[in-house]
Amino acid sequence: MKVHQSLSPTYMGYEELYYTNVNRLSKGDLKESMTTGYEPDLDPEGAEYQPEIIIRENIWPSDTDCSSFKPAMREYRAACLSLMRKLTRVMARAMSLDEHYFDKKFTYPVAGIRGMHYPPQPPDDEGSTGLGAHTDVQFMKMISQDPFDVKSLEVLNATGRWITPRLEPQTFVVNLGDIMARLTNDVYLSTVHRVRNRSGQERYSLPFFFGLNNDELISSLPNFVSPKTPLREGYERGMTGYEHYNRRMQRAHHKHFTAVDKIETALPKGLTKVDGVVVDGL
Ligand SMILES: O=C(O)CCC(=O)C(=O)O
Ligand SMILES: [Fe+2]
């Protein structure tokens, strides 16, 4: 298939049932998906320039195969970008920062849409999963699903119980990712979640992943670090979204050619930015 993810070094495109095995506990994830990423021309608040090394080239189905897919995804991405930018300002205020604090770190953001299909899985087969337990990599994600009330997405709560988020028509479930956790020194945790479609019906979902510029060094913000709340272990060294995403994808995509470590997890020296400025010596 011409849109298969095996054509993409950056994990764009189509992946078939069992292509991933996110938590390595099952025989693979019973889902298929089609992923596309940020398109600068859709983003009125984006920069014209983005460093070539972090661009994720989209692969689209041809017009003869599916002419409505690309325009529908583009329209959806433009709407999600606008909503997410508003949410970043709400989150900045919640963190006692200037509401535009994050703006300069989202000038060529991660803006991935993954169209997902989960066939019903056997209700009594513990070895079967729709998507294994994981946290998301990025800043925040919002998910819509069809049917809106199918109880398949599960979230691990603070007491270690799997719960189903409240589901209402015309709403999104919003999830915090690892980059948010790092920025806040784990005050805002990234949500562990999984999908088990034991509903007996097909489930379709449309997550939108929103992340900082991929070459931005992510460190915990000073207002979340104090003698009472010391920096979490492992957070001393900053990390870029580029590095974290590549490492996680290589682990989950055991059939992809990068599974044997063909792409760099870290950006080459001198290409990491802090507040949008290239920093030497990283
Ligand atoms: O299908 C869903 O609701 C969740 C998808 C998800 O967690 C992911 O793609 O990271
Ligand atoms: Fe996820």
Tab-separated table of C-alpha atoms and ligand atoms in Angstrom:
chain	number	residue	atom	x	y	z
A	1	MET	CA	0.000	0.000	0.000
A	2	LYS	CA	1.415	3.403	-0.991
A	3	VAL	CA	0.521	5.112	2.253
A	4	HIS	CA	2.013	2.484	4.534
A	5	GLN	CA	4.082	3.699	7.463
A	6	SER	CA	7.043	1.609	6.345
A	7	LEU	CA	7.610	4.391	3.764
A	8	SER	CA	7.956	7.044	6.439
A	9	PRO	CA	10.994	7.496	8.707
A	10	THR	CA	8.841	9.697	10.938
A	11	TYR	CA	5.917	7.271	11.474
A	12	MET	CA	3.401	9.036	9.261
A	13	GLY	CA	0.901	7.034	7.215
A	14	TYR	CA	-1.110	3.861	7.612
A	15	GLU	CA	-0.480	1.046	10.067
A	16	GLU	CA	-2.491	-2.138	9.954
A	17	LEU	CA	-3.914	-4.248	12.788
A	18	TYR	CA	-1.169	-5.539	15.114
A	19	TYR	CA	1.493	-3.276	13.540
A	20	THR	CA	2.332	-1.838	16.967
A	21	ASN	CA	2.734	-3.473	20.331
A	22	VAL	CA	2.832	-0.543	22.708
A	23	ASN	CA	3.260	-2.256	26.060
A	24	ARG	CA	4.740	-5.541	24.837
A	25	LEU	CA	2.397	-7.520	27.062
A	26	SER	CA	0.000	-8.702	24.402
A	27	LYS	CA	0.159	-10.116	20.901
A	28	GLY	CA	-0.016	-6.552	19.563
A	29	ASP	CA	-2.525	-3.740	19.364
A	30	LEU	CA	-5.847	-4.574	17.735
A	31	LYS	CA	-6.225	-1.274	15.884
A	32	GLU	CA	-5.422	0.272	12.529
A	33	SER	CA	-4.605	3.908	12.016
A	34	MET	CA	-3.611	6.642	9.607
A	35	THR	CA	-1.406	9.465	10.881
A	36	THR	CA	-0.669	12.851	9.352
A	37	GLY	CA	1.250	15.767	10.833
A	38	TYR	CA	1.629	19.539	11.011
A	39	GLU	CA	0.984	21.561	7.859
A	40	PRO	CA	2.422	25.103	8.204
A	41	ASP	CA	0.120	26.581	5.563
A	42	LEU	CA	-2.894	25.811	7.818
A	43	ASP	CA	-1.510	27.660	10.811
A	44	PRO	CA	-1.983	31.441	10.827
A	45	GLU	CA	0.011	31.676	14.066
A	46	GLY	CA	2.903	29.517	12.914
A	47	ALA	CA	6.336	30.544	11.637
A	48	GLU	CA	7.059	30.260	7.937
A	49	TYR	CA	10.312	28.474	8.645
A	50	GLN	CA	10.771	25.129	10.342
A	51	PRO	CA	14.095	23.286	10.532
A	52	GLU	CA	14.254	20.601	7.872
A	53	ILE	CA	15.528	17.921	10.223
A	54	ILE	CA	12.308	17.873	12.245
A	55	ILE	CA	9.808	18.011	9.377
A	56	ARG	CA	7.514	14.986	9.211
A	57	GLU	CA	6.497	14.529	5.582
A	58	ASN	CA	2.874	13.523	5.185
A	59	ILE	CA	1.794	10.721	2.937
A	60	TRP	CA	-1.760	11.035	1.640
A	61	PRO	CA	-3.990	8.568	-0.188
A	62	SER	CA	-4.365	9.424	-3.877
A	63	ASP	CA	-7.510	11.244	-4.979
A	64	THR	CA	-8.657	8.136	-6.805
A	65	ASP	CA	-8.414	6.063	-3.622
A	66	CYS	CA	-10.055	8.603	-1.315
A	67	SER	CA	-10.506	12.173	-2.475
A	68	SER	CA	-12.242	13.455	0.656
A	69	PHE	CA	-9.611	12.338	3.178
A	70	LYS	CA	-7.031	15.092	2.738
A	71	PRO	CA	-9.456	18.057	2.713
A	72	ALA	CA	-11.292	16.648	5.755
A	73	MET	CA	-8.056	16.175	7.724
A	74	ARG	CA	-6.818	19.625	6.776
A	75	GLU	CA	-10.036	21.257	7.893
A	76	TYR	CA	-9.961	19.326	11.164
A	77	ARG	CA	-6.294	20.147	11.804
A	78	ALA	CA	-6.855	23.874	11.268
A	79	ALA	CA	-9.732	23.835	13.783
A	80	CYS	CA	-7.755	21.771	16.329
A	81	LEU	CA	-4.718	24.041	16.032
A	82	SER	CA	-6.803	27.079	16.787
A	83	LEU	CA	-8.503	25.430	19.786
A	84	MET	CA	-5.258	24.017	21.179
A	85	ARG	CA	-3.501	27.375	20.960
A	86	LYS	CA	-6.293	28.764	23.127
A	87	LEU	CA	-5.852	25.895	25.584
A	88	THR	CA	-2.102	26.552	25.849
A	89	ARG	CA	-2.966	30.053	27.074
A	90	VAL	CA	-5.395	28.652	29.643
A	91	MET	CA	-2.709	26.233	30.831
A	92	ALA	CA	-0.103	29.027	31.022
A	93	ARG	CA	-2.443	31.006	33.278
A	94	ALA	CA	-3.057	27.887	35.408
A	95	MET	CA	0.733	27.624	35.830
A	96	SER	CA	0.930	31.277	36.968
A	97	LEU	CA	2.712	32.289	33.772
A	98	ASP	CA	1.951	35.021	31.291
A	99	GLU	CA	-0.784	33.656	29.045
A	100	HIS	CA	1.482	34.032	25.996
A	101	TYR	CA	4.423	32.331	27.677
A	102	PHE	CA	4.253	29.285	25.424
A	103	ASP	CA	3.481	31.082	22.152
A	104	LYS	CA	7.093	31.258	20.969
A	105	LYS	CA	7.557	27.558	21.666
A	106	PHE	CA	4.665	26.589	19.390
A	107	THR	CA	5.741	28.305	16.172
A	108	TYR	CA	5.987	25.001	14.240
A	109	PRO	CA	4.230	22.705	16.691
A	110	VAL	CA	3.607	19.003	16.577
A	111	ALA	CA	0.023	18.767	15.341
A	112	GLY	CA	-0.604	15.138	14.533
A	113	ILE	CA	-3.970	13.603	13.761
A	114	ARG	CA	-4.330	9.852	13.994
A	115	GLY	CA	-7.503	8.393	12.532
A	116	MET	CA	-8.019	5.129	14.404
A	117	HIS	CA	-10.241	2.087	14.019
A	118	TYR	CA	-10.638	-0.535	16.752
A	119	PRO	CA	-12.553	-3.689	15.806
A	120	PRO	CA	-14.382	-5.324	18.698
A	121	GLN	CA	-12.077	-7.595	20.691
A	122	PRO	CA	-13.053	-10.797	22.525
A	123	PRO	CA	-14.377	-9.663	25.934
A	124	ASP	CA	-12.806	-12.514	27.875
A	125	ASP	CA	-9.356	-12.633	26.267
A	126	GLU	CA	-6.962	-10.894	28.697
A	127	GLY	CA	-4.125	-11.148	26.147
A	128	SER	CA	-5.974	-8.998	23.643
A	129	THR	CA	-5.805	-5.212	23.673
A	130	GLY	CA	-6.819	-2.352	21.394
A	131	LEU	CA	-3.900	-0.164	22.441
A	132	GLY	CA	-1.545	-1.064	25.275
A	133	ALA	CA	-1.131	1.134	28.347
A	134	HIS	CA	1.066	4.180	27.759
A	135	THR	CA	1.398	7.906	28.300
A	136	ASP	CA	1.372	10.334	25.396
A	137	VAL	CA	4.566	12.094	24.418
A	138	GLN	CA	3.345	15.613	23.701
A	139	PHE	CA	1.996	18.616	25.633
A	140	MET	CA	-1.704	17.782	25.339
A	141	LYS	CA	-3.958	15.605	23.253
A	142	MET	CA	-7.668	15.799	22.561
A	143	ILE	CA	-9.732	12.840	21.437
A	144	SER	CA	-13.108	12.586	19.836
A	145	GLN	CA	-14.656	9.188	19.233
A	146	ASP	CA	-17.494	7.534	17.396
A	147	PRO	CA	-19.829	6.311	18.825
A	148	PHE	CA	-19.339	9.018	21.441
A	149	ASP	CA	-20.475	6.775	24.321
A	150	VAL	CA	-18.445	3.618	23.722
A	151	LYS	CA	-16.542	2.837	26.927
A	152	SER	CA	-13.232	1.615	25.557
A	153	LEU	CA	-10.718	4.280	26.472
A	154	GLU	CA	-9.515	3.685	30.026
A	155	VAL	CA	-7.460	5.951	32.262
A	156	LEU	CA	-5.397	4.935	35.285
A	157	ASN	CA	-6.420	7.126	38.199
A	158	ALA	CA	-4.334	8.230	41.187
A	159	THR	CA	-5.425	5.230	43.241
A	160	GLY	CA	-4.283	2.782	40.556
A	161	ARG	CA	-7.744	1.919	39.237
A	162	TRP	CA	-8.675	1.901	35.564
A	163	ILE	CA	-11.615	4.217	34.984
A	164	THR	CA	-13.572	5.385	31.947
A	165	PRO	CA	-13.571	9.139	31.329
A	166	ARG	CA	-16.979	10.789	31.347
A	167	LEU	CA	-18.321	10.680	27.810
A	168	GLU	CA	-20.687	13.277	26.413
A	169	PRO	CA	-21.744	14.121	22.879
A	170	GLN	CA	-19.882	16.974	21.159
A	171	THR	CA	-17.030	16.992	23.663
A	172	PHE	CA	-13.364	16.028	23.638
A	173	VAL	CA	-11.419	14.059	26.188
A	174	VAL	CA	-8.238	16.042	26.865
A	175	ASN	CA	-5.123	14.260	28.017
A	176	LEU	CA	-1.837	15.644	29.358
A	177	GLY	CA	1.370	14.237	27.926
A	178	ASP	CA	4.956	13.646	29.111
A	179	ILE	CA	6.151	17.054	27.976
A	180	MET	CA	3.575	18.705	30.223
A	181	ALA	CA	4.776	16.493	33.093
A	182	ARG	CA	8.372	17.543	32.514
A	183	LEU	CA	7.507	21.228	32.286
A	184	THR	CA	5.691	21.079	35.612
A	185	ASN	CA	8.133	18.751	37.402
A	186	ASP	CA	5.335	16.138	37.557
A	187	VAL	CA	2.822	18.426	39.243
A	188	TYR	CA	0.623	17.846	36.183
A	189	LEU	CA	1.134	14.167	35.475
A	190	SER	CA	0.838	12.601	32.058
A	191	THR	CA	-2.124	10.271	32.014
A	192	VAL	CA	-1.584	6.525	31.684
A	193	HIS	CA	-4.284	5.223	29.362
A	194	ARG	CA	-5.172	2.250	27.196
A	195	VAL	CA	-7.933	1.119	24.864
A	196	ARG	CA	-9.820	-2.145	25.242
A	197	ASN	CA	-12.743	-2.339	22.874
A	198	ARG	CA	-14.949	-4.924	24.545
A	199	SER	CA	-18.102	-3.096	23.481
A	200	GLY	CA	-18.990	-5.530	20.715
A	201	GLN	CA	-19.050	-2.667	18.202
A	202	GLU	CA	-16.538	-0.885	15.992
A	203	ARG	CA	-14.866	2.113	17.596
A	204	TYR	CA	-13.371	5.030	15.663
A	205	SER	CA	-11.305	7.723	17.341
A	206	LEU	CA	-9.529	10.850	16.202
A	207	PRO	CA	-6.795	11.950	18.590
A	208	PHE	CA	-5.083	15.274	17.927
A	209	PHE	CA	-1.584	15.473	19.440
A	210	PHE	CA	-0.238	18.942	20.167
A	211	GLY	CA	3.389	19.479	21.110
A	212	LEU	CA	6.026	22.172	21.404
A	213	ASN	CA	8.473	22.836	18.583
A	214	ASN	CA	10.319	19.555	18.315
A	215	ASP	CA	13.786	21.103	18.703
A	216	GLU	CA	12.884	22.993	21.898
A	217	LEU	CA	14.689	21.808	25.014
A	218	ILE	CA	12.093	20.910	27.639
A	219	SER	CA	13.083	21.521	31.274
A	220	SER	CA	10.954	21.945	34.372
A	221	LEU	CA	9.783	25.512	34.888
A	222	PRO	CA	11.428	27.251	37.876
A	223	ASN	CA	8.087	27.886	39.610
A	224	PHE	CA	7.571	24.117	39.916
A	225	VAL	CA	10.949	23.437	41.536
A	226	SER	CA	11.685	24.343	45.155
A	227	PRO	CA	13.368	22.807	48.214
A	228	LYS	CA	9.973	21.280	49.054
A	229	THR	CA	9.439	20.016	45.509
A	230	PRO	CA	12.939	19.153	44.257
A	231	LEU	CA	13.512	18.324	40.620
A	232	ARG	CA	12.361	14.796	39.822
A	233	GLU	CA	15.029	12.217	39.160
A	234	GLY	CA	15.803	12.017	35.485
A	235	TYR	CA	14.657	15.568	34.783
A	236	GLU	CA	18.089	17.186	35.371
A	237	ARG	CA	18.961	16.864	31.732
A	238	GLY	CA	16.493	18.624	29.460
A	239	MET	CA	14.958	16.700	26.590
A	240	THR	CA	13.546	17.626	23.199
A	241	GLY	CA	10.228	16.349	21.880
A	242	TYR	CA	12.209	15.036	18.888
A	243	GLU	CA	14.262	12.768	21.108
A	244	HIS	CA	11.392	11.527	23.244
A	245	TYR	CA	9.082	10.851	20.298
A	246	ASN	CA	11.706	8.922	18.334
A	247	ARG	CA	12.654	6.786	21.298
A	248	ARG	CA	9.039	5.919	22.104
A	249	MET	CA	8.126	5.188	18.493
A	250	GLN	CA	11.117	2.903	17.998
A	251	ARG	CA	10.017	0.902	21.003
A	252	ALA	CA	6.353	0.608	20.035
A	253	HIS	CA	6.843	-0.021	16.296
A	254	HIS	CA	8.640	-3.322	16.425
A	255	LYS	CA	7.946	-4.019	12.731
A	256	HIS	CA	9.149	-0.606	11.466
A	257	PHE	CA	12.661	-0.236	10.037
A	258	THR	CA	13.623	2.153	12.870
A	259	ALA	CA	13.025	-0.621	15.402
A	260	VAL	CA	16.701	-1.430	14.976
A	261	ASP	CA	17.697	2.129	15.811
A	262	LYS	CA	18.219	3.585	12.390
A	263	ILE	CA	17.108	7.104	13.219
A	264	GLU	CA	18.775	9.383	15.684
A	265	THR	CA	16.921	9.931	18.920
A	266	ALA	CA	18.867	13.100	19.715
A	267	LEU	CA	19.220	16.136	17.474
A	268	PRO	CA	22.727	16.754	16.151
A	269	LYS	CA	24.902	19.031	18.280
A	270	GLY	CA	23.977	22.696	18.188
A	271	LEU	CA	20.425	22.178	16.900
A	272	THR	CA	18.557	22.337	20.172
A	273	LYS	CA	16.804	25.552	21.121
A	274	VAL	CA	15.877	27.213	24.377
A	275	ASP	CA	13.111	29.778	23.989
A	276	GLY	CA	13.567	29.483	20.252
A	277	VAL	CA	17.282	30.359	20.345
A	278	VAL	CA	19.928	27.828	19.271
A	279	VAL	CA	22.080	26.834	22.216
A	280	ASP	CA	25.682	25.851	21.713
A	281	GLY	CA	27.167	22.917	23.509
A	282	LEU	CA	24.039	20.802	23.902
B	1	LIG	O1	-8.092	5.850	20.553
B	1	LIG	C1	-7.958	6.485	21.586
B	1	LIG	O2	-8.900	6.958	22.200
B	1	LIG	C2	-6.601	6.703	22.198
B	1	LIG	C3	-5.473	6.742	21.214
B	1	LIG	C4	-4.176	6.944	21.889
B	1	LIG	O3	-4.071	6.891	23.082
B	1	LIG	C5	-2.959	7.205	21.110
B	1	LIG	O4	-2.982	7.081	19.879
B	1	LIG	O5	-1.942	7.566	21.734
B	2	FE	FE	-2.265	7.699	23.774
